[in-house]
Structures are given as C-alpha cells and as structure tokens.
Short mmCIF file of C-alpha atoms and ligand atoms in Angstrom, two decimals:
data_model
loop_
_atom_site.label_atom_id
_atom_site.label_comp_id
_atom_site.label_asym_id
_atom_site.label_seq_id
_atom_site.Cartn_x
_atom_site.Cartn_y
_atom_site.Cartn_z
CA UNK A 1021 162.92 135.30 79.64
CA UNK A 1022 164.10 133.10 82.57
CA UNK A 1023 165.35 129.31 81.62
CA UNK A 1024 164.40 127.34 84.39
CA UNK A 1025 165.65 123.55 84.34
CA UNK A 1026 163.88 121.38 87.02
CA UNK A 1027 165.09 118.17 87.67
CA UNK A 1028 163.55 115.81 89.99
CA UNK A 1029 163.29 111.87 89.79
CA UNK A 1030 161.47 110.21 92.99
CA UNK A 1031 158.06 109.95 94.17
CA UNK A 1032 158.38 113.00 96.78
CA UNK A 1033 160.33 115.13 95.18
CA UNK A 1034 157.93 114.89 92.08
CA UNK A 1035 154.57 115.12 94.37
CA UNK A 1036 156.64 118.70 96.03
CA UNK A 1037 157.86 119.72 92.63
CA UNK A 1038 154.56 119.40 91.02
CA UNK A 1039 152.68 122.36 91.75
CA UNK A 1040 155.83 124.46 91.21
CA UNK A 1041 156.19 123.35 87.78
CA UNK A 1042 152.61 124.42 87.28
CA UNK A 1043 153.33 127.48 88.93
CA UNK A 1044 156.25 127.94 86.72
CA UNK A 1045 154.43 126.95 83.31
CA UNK A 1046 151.68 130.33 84.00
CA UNK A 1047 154.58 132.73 83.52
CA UNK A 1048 155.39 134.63 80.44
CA UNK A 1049 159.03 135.79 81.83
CA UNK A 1050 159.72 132.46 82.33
CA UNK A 1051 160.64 129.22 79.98
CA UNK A 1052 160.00 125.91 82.33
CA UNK A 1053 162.39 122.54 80.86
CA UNK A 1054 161.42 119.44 83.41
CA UNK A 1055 164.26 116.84 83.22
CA UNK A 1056 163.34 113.53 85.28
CA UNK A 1057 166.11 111.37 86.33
CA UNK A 1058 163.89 108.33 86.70
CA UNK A 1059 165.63 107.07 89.60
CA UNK A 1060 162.07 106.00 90.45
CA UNK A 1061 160.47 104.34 87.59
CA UNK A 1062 156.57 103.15 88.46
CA UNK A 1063 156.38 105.66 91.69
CA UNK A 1064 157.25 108.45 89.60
CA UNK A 1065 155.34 107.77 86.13
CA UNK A 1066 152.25 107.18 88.80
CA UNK A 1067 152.91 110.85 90.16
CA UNK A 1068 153.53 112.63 86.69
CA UNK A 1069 150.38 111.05 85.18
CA UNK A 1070 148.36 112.20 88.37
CA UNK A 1071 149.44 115.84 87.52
CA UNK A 1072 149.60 115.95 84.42
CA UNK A 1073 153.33 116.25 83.58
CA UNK A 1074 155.41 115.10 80.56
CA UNK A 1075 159.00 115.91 80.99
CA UNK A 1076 161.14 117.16 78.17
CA UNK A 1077 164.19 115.03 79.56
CA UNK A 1078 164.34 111.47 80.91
CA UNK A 1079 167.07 109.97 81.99
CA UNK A 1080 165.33 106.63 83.40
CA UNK A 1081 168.17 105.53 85.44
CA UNK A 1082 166.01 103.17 88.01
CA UNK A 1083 167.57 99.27 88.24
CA UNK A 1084 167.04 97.39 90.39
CA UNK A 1085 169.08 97.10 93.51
CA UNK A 1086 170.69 100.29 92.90
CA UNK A 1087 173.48 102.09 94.68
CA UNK A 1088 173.98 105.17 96.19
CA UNK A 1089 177.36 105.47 94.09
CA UNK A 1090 175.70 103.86 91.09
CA UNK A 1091 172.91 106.41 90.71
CA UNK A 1092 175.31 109.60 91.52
CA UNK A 1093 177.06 107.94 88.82
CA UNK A 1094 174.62 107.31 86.17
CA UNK A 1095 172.98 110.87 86.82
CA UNK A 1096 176.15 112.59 86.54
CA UNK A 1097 177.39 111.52 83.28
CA UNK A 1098 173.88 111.79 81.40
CA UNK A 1099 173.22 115.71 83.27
CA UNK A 1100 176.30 117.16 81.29
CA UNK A 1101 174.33 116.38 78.00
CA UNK A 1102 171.34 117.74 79.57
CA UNK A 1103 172.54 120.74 81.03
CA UNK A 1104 174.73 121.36 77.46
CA UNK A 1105 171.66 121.13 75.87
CA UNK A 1106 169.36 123.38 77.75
CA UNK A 1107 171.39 125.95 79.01
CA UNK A 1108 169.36 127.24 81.65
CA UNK A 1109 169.58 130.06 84.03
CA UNK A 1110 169.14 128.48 86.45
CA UNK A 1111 168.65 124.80 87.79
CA UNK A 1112 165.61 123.69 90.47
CA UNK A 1113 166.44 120.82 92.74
CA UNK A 1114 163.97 119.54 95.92
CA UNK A 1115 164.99 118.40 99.20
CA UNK A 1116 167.62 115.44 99.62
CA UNK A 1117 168.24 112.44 97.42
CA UNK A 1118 170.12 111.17 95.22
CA UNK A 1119 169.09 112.79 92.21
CA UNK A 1120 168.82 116.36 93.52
CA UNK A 1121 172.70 115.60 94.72
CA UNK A 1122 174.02 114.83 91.99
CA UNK A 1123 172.49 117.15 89.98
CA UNK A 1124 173.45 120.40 92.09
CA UNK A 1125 177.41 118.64 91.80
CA UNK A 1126 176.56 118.93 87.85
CA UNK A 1127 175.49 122.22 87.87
CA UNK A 1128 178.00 123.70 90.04
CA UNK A 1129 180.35 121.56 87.83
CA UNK A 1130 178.73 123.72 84.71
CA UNK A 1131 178.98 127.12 86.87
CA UNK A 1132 175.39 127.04 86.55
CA UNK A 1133 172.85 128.39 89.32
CA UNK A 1134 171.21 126.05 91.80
CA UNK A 1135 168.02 126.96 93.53
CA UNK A 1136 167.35 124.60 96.16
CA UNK A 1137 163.85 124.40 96.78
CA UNK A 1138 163.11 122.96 100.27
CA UNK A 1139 166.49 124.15 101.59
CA UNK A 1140 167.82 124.32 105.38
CA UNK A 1141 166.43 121.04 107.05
CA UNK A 1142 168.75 119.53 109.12
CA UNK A 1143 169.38 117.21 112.13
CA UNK A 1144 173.19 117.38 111.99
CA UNK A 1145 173.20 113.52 112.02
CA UNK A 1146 175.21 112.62 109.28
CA UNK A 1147 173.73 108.67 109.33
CA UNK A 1148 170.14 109.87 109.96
CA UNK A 1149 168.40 110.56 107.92
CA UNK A 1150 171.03 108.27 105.83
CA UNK A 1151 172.19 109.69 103.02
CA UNK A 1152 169.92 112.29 103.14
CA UNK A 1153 171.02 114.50 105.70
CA UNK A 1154 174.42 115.30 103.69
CA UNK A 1155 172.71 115.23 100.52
CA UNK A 1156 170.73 118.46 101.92
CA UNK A 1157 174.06 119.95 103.69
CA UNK A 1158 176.34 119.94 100.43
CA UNK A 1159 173.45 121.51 97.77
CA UNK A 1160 173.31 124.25 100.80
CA UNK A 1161 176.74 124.36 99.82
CA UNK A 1162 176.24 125.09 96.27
CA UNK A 1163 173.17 126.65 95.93
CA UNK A 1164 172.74 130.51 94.91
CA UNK A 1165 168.55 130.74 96.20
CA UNK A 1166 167.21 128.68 99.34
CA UNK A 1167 163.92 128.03 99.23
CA UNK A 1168 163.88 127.52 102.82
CA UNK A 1169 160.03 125.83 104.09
CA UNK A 1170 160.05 127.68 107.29
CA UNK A 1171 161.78 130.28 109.45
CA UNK A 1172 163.67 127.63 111.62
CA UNK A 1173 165.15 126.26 108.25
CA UNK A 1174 166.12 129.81 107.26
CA UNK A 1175 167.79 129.87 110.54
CA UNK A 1176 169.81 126.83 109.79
CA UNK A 1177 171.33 128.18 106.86
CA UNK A 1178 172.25 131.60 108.37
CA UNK A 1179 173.73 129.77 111.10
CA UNK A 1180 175.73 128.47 108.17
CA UNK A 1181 176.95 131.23 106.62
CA UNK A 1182 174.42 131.70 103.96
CA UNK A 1183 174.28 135.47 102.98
CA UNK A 1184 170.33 136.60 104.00
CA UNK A 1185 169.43 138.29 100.04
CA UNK A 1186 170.01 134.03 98.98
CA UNK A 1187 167.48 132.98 101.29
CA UNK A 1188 163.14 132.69 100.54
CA UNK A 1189 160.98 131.72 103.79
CA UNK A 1190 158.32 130.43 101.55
CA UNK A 1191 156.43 127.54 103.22
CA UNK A 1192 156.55 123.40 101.91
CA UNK A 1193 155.36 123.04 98.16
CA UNK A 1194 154.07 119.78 99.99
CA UNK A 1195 151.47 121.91 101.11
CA UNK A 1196 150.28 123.50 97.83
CA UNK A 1197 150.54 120.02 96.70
CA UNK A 1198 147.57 118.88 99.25
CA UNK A 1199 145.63 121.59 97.62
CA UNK A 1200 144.93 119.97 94.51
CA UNK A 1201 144.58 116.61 95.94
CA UNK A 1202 142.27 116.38 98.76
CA UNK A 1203 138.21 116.38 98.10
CA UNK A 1204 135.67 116.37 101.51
CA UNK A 1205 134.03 113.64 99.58
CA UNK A 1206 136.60 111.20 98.73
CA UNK A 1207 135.71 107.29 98.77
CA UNK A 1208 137.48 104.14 98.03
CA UNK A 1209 137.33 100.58 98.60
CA UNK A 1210 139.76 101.02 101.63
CA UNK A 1211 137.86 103.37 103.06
CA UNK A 1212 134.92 101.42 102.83
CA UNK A 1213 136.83 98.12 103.95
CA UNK A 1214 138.21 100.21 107.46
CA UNK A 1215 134.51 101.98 107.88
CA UNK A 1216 133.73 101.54 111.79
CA UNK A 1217 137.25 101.24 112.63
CA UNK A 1218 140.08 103.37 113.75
CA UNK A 1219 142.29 103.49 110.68
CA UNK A 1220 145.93 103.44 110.39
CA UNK A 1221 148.11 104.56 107.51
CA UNK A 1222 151.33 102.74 107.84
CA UNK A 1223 154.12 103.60 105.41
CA UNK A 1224 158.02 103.01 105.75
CA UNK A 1225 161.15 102.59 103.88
CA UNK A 1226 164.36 104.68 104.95
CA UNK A 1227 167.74 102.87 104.05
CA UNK A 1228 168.95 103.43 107.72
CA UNK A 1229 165.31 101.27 108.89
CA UNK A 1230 166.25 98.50 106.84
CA UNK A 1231 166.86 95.06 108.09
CA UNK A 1232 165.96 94.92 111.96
CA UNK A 1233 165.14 97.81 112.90
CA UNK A 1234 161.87 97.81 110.11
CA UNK A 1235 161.35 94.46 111.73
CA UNK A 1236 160.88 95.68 115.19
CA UNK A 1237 158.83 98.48 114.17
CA UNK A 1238 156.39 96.04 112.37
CA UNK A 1239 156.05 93.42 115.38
CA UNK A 1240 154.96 96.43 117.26
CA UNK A 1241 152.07 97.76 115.49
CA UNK A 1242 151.46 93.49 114.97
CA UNK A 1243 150.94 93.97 118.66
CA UNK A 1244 148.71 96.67 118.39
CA UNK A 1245 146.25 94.81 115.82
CA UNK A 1246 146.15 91.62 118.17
CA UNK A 1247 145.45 93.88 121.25
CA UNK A 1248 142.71 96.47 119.13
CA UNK A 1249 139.83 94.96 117.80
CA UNK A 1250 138.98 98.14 116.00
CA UNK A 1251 141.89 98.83 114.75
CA UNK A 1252 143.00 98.44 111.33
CA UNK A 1253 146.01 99.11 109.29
CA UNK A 1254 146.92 99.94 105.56
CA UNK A 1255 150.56 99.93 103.91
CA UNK A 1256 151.05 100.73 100.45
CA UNK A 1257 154.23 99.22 100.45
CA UNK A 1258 157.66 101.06 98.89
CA UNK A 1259 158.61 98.82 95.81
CA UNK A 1260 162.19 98.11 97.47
CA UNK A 1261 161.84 94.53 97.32
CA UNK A 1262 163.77 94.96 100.70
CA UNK A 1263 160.90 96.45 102.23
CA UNK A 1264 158.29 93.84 100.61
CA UNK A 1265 160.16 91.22 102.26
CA UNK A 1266 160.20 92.31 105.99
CA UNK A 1267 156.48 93.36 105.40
CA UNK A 1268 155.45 89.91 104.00
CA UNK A 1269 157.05 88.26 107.07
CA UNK A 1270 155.26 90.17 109.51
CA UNK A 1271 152.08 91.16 108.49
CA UNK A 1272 151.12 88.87 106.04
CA UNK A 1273 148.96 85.98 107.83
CA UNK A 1274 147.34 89.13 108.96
CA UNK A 1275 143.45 90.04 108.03
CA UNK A 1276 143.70 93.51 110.15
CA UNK A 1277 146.32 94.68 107.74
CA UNK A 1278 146.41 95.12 104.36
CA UNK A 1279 149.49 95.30 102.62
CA UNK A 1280 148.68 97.11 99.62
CA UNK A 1281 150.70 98.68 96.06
CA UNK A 1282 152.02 102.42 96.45
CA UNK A 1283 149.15 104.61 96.18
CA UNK A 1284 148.62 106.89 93.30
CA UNK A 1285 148.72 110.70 95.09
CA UNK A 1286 145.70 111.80 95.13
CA UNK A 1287 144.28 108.61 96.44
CA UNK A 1288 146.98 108.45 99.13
CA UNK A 1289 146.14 111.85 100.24
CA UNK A 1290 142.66 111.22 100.19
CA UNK A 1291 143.33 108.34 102.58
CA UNK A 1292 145.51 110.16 105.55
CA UNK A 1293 142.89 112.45 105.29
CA UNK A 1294 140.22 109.79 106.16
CA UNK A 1295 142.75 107.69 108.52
CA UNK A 1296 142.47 108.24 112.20
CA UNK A 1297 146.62 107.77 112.51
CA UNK A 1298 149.89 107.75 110.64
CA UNK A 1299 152.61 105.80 111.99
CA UNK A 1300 155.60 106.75 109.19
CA UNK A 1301 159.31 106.99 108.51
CA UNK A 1302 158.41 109.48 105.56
CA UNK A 1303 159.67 112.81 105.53
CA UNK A 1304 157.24 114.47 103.11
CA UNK A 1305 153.98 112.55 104.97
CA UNK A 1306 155.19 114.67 108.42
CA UNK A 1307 154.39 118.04 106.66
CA UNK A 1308 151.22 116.68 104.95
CA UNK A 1309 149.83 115.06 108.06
CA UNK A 1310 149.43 118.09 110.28
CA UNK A 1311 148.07 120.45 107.28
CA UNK A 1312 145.34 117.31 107.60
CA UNK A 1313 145.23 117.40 111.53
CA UNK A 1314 146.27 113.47 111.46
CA UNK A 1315 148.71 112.66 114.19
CA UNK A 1316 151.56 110.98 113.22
CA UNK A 1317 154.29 108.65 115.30
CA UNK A 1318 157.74 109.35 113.63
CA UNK A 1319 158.93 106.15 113.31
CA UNK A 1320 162.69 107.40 113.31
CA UNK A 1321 165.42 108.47 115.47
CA UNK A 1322 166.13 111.80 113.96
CA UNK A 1323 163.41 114.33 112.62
CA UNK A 1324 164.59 117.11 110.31
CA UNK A 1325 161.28 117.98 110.63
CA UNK A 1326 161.29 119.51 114.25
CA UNK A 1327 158.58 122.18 113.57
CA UNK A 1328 155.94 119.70 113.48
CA UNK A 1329 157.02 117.95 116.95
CA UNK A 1330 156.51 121.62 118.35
CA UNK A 1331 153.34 122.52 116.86
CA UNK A 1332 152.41 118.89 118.53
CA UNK A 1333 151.37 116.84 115.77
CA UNK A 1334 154.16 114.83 115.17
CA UNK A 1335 156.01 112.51 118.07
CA UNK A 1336 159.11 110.94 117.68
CA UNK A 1337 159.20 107.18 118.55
CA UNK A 1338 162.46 106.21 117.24
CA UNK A 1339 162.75 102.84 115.87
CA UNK A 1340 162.82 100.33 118.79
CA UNK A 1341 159.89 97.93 119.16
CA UNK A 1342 158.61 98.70 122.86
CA UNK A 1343 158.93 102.13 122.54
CA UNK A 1344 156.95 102.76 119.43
CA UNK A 1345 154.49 99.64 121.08
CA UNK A 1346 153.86 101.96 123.57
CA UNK A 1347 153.75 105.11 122.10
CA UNK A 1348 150.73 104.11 119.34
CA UNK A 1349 149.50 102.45 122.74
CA UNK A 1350 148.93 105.53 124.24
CA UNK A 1351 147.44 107.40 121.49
CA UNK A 1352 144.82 104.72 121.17
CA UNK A 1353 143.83 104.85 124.43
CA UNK A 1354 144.09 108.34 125.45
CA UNK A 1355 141.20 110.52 123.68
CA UNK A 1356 142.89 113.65 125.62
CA UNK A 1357 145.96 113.52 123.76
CA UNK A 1358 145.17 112.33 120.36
CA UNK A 1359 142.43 115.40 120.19
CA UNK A 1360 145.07 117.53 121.32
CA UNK A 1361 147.27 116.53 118.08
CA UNK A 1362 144.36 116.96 115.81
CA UNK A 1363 144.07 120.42 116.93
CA UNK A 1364 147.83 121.05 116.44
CA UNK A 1365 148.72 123.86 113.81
CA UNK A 1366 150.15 123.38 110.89
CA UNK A 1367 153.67 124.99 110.63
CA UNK A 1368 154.42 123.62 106.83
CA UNK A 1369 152.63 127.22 104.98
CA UNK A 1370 149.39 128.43 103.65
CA UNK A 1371 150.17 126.53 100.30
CA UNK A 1372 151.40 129.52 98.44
CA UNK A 1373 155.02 128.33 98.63
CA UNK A 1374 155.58 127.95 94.26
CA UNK A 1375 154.03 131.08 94.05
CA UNK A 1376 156.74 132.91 95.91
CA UNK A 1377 159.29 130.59 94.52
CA UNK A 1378 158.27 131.65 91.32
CA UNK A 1379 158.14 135.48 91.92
CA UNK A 1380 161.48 135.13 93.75
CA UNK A 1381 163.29 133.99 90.54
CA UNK A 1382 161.60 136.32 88.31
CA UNK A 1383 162.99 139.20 90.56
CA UNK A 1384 166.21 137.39 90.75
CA UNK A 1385 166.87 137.34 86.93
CA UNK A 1386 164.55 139.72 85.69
CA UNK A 1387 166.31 142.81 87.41
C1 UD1 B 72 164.81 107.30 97.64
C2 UD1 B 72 165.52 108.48 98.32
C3 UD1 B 72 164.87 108.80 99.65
C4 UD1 B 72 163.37 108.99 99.51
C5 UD1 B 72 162.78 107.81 98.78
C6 UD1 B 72 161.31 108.07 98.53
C7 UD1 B 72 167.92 108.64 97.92
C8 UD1 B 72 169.27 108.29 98.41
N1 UD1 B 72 166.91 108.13 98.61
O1 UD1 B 72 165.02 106.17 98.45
O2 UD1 B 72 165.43 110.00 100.17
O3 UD1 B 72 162.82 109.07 100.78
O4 UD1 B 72 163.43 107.62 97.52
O5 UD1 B 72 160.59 106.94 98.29
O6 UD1 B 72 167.77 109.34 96.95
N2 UD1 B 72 161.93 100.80 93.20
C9 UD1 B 72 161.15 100.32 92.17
N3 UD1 B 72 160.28 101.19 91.55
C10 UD1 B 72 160.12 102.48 91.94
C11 UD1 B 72 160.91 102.95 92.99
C12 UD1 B 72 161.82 102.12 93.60
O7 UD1 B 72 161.24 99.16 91.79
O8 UD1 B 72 159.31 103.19 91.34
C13 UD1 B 72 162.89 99.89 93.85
C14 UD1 B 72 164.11 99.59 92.96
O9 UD1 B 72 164.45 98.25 93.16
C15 UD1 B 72 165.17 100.50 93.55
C16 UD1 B 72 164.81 100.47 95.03
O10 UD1 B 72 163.38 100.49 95.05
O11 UD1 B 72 166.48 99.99 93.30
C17 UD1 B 72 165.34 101.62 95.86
O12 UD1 B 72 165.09 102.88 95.23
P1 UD1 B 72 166.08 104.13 95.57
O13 UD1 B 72 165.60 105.34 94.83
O14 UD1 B 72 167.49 103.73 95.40
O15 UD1 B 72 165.90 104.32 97.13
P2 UD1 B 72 164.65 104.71 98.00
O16 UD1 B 72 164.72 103.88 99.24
O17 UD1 B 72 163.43 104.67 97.17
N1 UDP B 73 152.76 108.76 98.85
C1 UDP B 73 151.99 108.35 97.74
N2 UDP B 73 151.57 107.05 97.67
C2 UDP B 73 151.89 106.13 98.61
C3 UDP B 73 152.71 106.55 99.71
C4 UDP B 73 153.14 107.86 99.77
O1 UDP B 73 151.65 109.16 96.89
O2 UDP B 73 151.48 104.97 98.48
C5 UDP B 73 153.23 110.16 98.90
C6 UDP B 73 153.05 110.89 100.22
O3 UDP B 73 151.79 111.56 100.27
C7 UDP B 73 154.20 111.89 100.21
C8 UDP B 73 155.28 111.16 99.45
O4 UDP B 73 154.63 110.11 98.73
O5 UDP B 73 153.85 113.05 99.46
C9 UDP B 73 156.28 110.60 100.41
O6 UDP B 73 157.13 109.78 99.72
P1 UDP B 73 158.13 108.79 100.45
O7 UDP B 73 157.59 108.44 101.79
O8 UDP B 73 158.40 107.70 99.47
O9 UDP B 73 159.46 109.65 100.56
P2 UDP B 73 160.02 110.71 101.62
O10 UDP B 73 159.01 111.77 101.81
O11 UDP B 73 160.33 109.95 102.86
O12 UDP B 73 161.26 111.20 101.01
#
C-alpha cells in the first residue's frame, strides 16, 4: 500500500487536484490523506463542496491581508505535525503558490518524497509570474516525480538537469477537471442576462497586476463596453479586497458589467463555455479556455503557458491599457481571426492526466 499525502490550499490548485484525488481514492494499492492548508478560506470550501471532498487535515491558515512570508510561515510550522503524523510515501503538491512551496521545503525538510504535479512551467522571469515563477523553479528542485502537463514542460526540466526516469508527460489535471464540470445544457441567470450579446468573462488578480497596472487593464475593456453596444462583461471578482477596490472604481457605475462573487466551479466553467471571450490574468483559465475553444487575451506580460499562444488560442496583451484596448478591439471586429482561435487545438491533454499520475506512483512504489 502506497501513502499518498496531498496537500493543496487555493482555489486552482484544489479545482486541478480534484479529479486526482478521485483518481487516487479508486485504488486498492493506494491509501489517499488530503491535507488543506486553507490559505484560501471561502474559494476553497466553495471548490471542495463542488467535488465532494472532506480533507482529513486543515490547517486554515487564510487572514486577511496575508503575506507571502506569513503564510510560508504559518504552513511550515503546522506541516511538521502533519507530515509526523501521516507518514506518507510520498507527498503531492500542484503548480506554484504558496502552499505547494512551503510544503515541498517541509517535506524535503522530513526527507520525504515530493511529486510535483504540474511540474516544468516556466518563463524564467523571476518577478512574473510574481512569486510564482520561483515557487515552481525550487519544488523542481526538490521533487523526486514531475508530473510535467506537456512535452515542452518536460523539456524545461531536462534542460535543468532533471534525470528522464523522474519525469511523467501526462497532460493538465485542469483538463480532466473540465470533464466533470461542463454540461451542453447549462443555464443561469447570467447567461440569460448576456443572451443576444457577445459575452465576456473577465477575471484578474495576480500580485504583480496590482495597483496600476489592474487599473489600466480595466479602463480598457471600460472602453470597449462604451464603444460595443453588444458587448457585455462578467467578473466574479477574487476576494482580495485589493482587487474589489480597483474593480469598484472602474466598473461600477457600469450596467454593461457585472461585477459579480467568485463563481462556484462548475458554474464558472459552465460560463466560459457559453462566453464568446476571456480576457484573464489566470493561469489555470489559459488551459481550460482552449479545451473550450474560447479565445482568451492574456492579460500579462509573461505566459508560462506558451503552448497555448502556439496552438493560437491564447494572445498575450501584456498589461498596458492601449495595447490590450486594441487587442480585444481587434478580436471584436475581426470574425477571421476570432474563428481562427476557436478552431485552435487544445495542447493541455485528453483529460486522462490523474490517471497516469496515479499509475505512475503505483509503479514507482509498488516495484
Ligand atoms: C494565490 C496564489 C496565486 C493564485 C491565486 C489563485 C500564492 C503566492 N499566490 O494568490 O498563485 O493564482 O491564489 O486565486 O500562493 N481571500 C479571501 N478569501 C479567499 C481567498 C482569498 O478573503 O477565499 C483574500 C484574503 O484577504 C487573502 C487575500 O485574498 O489575504 C489574498 O490571498 P492569497 O492566497 O495570499 O493570494 P492570492 O492573490 O489569492
Ligand atoms: N474559477 C472559479 N470561479 C471563479 C473564477 C475562477 O471556479 O469565479 C476557476 C477557474 O475555472 C480556474 C481557477 O478557478 O480553474 C483559476 O483560479 P485563479 O484564477 O484564482 O488562479 P490561477 O489559475 O491564476 O492560479
């Protein structure tokens, strides 16, 4: 019997980990312990409930205003009891924040196994994504299996040094995620309130888009509502009260734009799936966006996401006013190119990524 400890405490890493833990829970060789962090309180709980999770550990760190040293902190010191207790063979993290940081640091600190599932995306930007990007490049450092999304992210970590045998092409969990989610006959009141329009799904939050730079990027798609009649935009809104702010003071004299709560998953898939546009600083919604052939503007600098710019479904706008103005301007106006990103492929898998994850530790520890 394998011990598998997942640990995972934010909205994306729980939506990605989800189907994995499923995946995990239908094998007899192995024994599945969940351990959430809660450095997202409401966005995770809303995410666990949709799929039906109840975690053996929770360390409900979230407070408001929190640090990047505080939560490393907190996590830290409450993983040791965690990790003491469980023993596990081996320890799951996802992708890049805070809480899959710190707990690969506490595992290596334990000289227990890290499998790092969504492993090898970079940009090489150390501030962008911020502090994302290094979170990603030190549990690379640690880890003992890469779970790497695609064979450019395999590449990465080769490039790195990474020995071949510790490395799993297996496509995005994201992706398996979508699978449970999406229905053909999905209906809400947004939908109904955008029927006959083109609808946009707005969502943002990154640290390094704070302040000014989220500003700009919401005075341009302001623009775009005053200039498109037809247009019309939703935000489920991050709960950083950061965010909240910025969004109030642009958008909210608005009647084109709705500035809504975070959606629960399923009815947040359900919407890109019915939207006619994404604009985003997300990184999970730029792999589930192409598996829905959505185009999506990137509202970034930095994409560690580069597949789906390739496969043309995802354009990079970075984060200055004009050019993302003119960028959504384009797509609204040119039926040539916004078909052409709806037909794009999507590079992310086939949705059978926990599957191989799971069948990749079995043979790991089973042998
Ligand atoms: C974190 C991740 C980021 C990920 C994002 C997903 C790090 C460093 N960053 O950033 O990679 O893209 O989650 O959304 O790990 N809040 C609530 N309730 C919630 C969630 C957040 O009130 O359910 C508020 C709290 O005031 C909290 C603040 O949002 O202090 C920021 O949350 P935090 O997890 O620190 O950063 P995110 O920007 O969410
Ligand atoms: N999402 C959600 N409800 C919302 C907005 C987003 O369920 O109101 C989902 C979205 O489908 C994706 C994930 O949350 O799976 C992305 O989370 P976020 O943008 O917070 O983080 P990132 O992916 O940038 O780390």
């Amino acid at each position: 019997m394998v011990k598998v400890l997942s640990v995972f405490g934010t909205r994306p890493e729980t939506i990605k980990m989800a189907p994995l833990i499923k995946e995990l829970e239908t094998r007899s060789e192995i024994e599945s312990i969940v351990c959430v962090t809660g450095q997202h309180r409401q966005m995770l709980d809303q995410v666990l409930k949709a799929f039906d999770i109840h975690p053996d550990y929770d360390l409900n760190i979230m407070k408001p205003g929190q640090t990047l040293s505080g939560i490393t902190e907190v996590i830290l010191q409450k993983m040791k009891d965690v990790l003491e207790a469980t023993t596990p063979d081996i320890v799951l993290v996802h992708g890049d924040t805070s809480t899959a940081f710190a707990t690969a640091l506490s595992a290596f600190y334990h000289k227990i196994p890290v499998g790092h599932v969504e492993a090898g995306l970079r940009t090489y930007n150390k501030y962008s994504p911020y502090p994302e990007e290094i979170n990603r490049q030190f549990i690379s450092l640690v880890a003992e299996m890469n779970f790497a999304p695609t064979q450019q992210s395999r590449q990465h970590l080769l490039d790195e040094g990474k020995a071949p045998d510790t490395i799993f092409v297996t496509g995005n969990t994201a992706i398996d995620a979508l699978r449970l989610t999406v229905r053909p006959d999905y209906e809400d009141e947004i939908t109904r309130w955008a029927a006959g329009s083109r609808l946009i799904v707005l969502t943002a939050h990154r640290r390094e888009n704070l302040g000014d730079p989220m500003r700009g990027m919401f005075r341009a798609i302001r623009r775009i509502c005053e200039k498109y009649q037809d247009v019309k935009v939703v935000y489920p809104v991050h709960l950083n009260p950061v965010v909240a702010e910025v969004a109030g003071a642009v958008f909210g004299d608005m009647d084109s734009v709705r500035l809504i709560q975070p959606l629960e998953v399923v009815e947040f898939h359900n919407l890109l799936a019915k939207s006619y546009m994404i604009l985003t600083d997300s990184g999970g919604i730029q792999e589930e966006a192409p598996s829905l052939h959505k185009p999506v503007i990137v509202l970034r600098d930095t994409t560690e996401r580069p597949e789906g710019v390739q496969a043309g479904t995802l354009r990079l706008a970075g984060t200055k006013e004009n050019d993302i103005y003119n960028m959504i301007n384009t797509l609204l106006c040119d039926p040539a190119q916004y078909d052409a990103m709806c037909r794009a492929e999507n590079p992310y898998g086939d949705g059978q990524a926990s599957a191989r994850i799971a069948d990749a530790i079995i043979r790991q520890y089973n042998s």
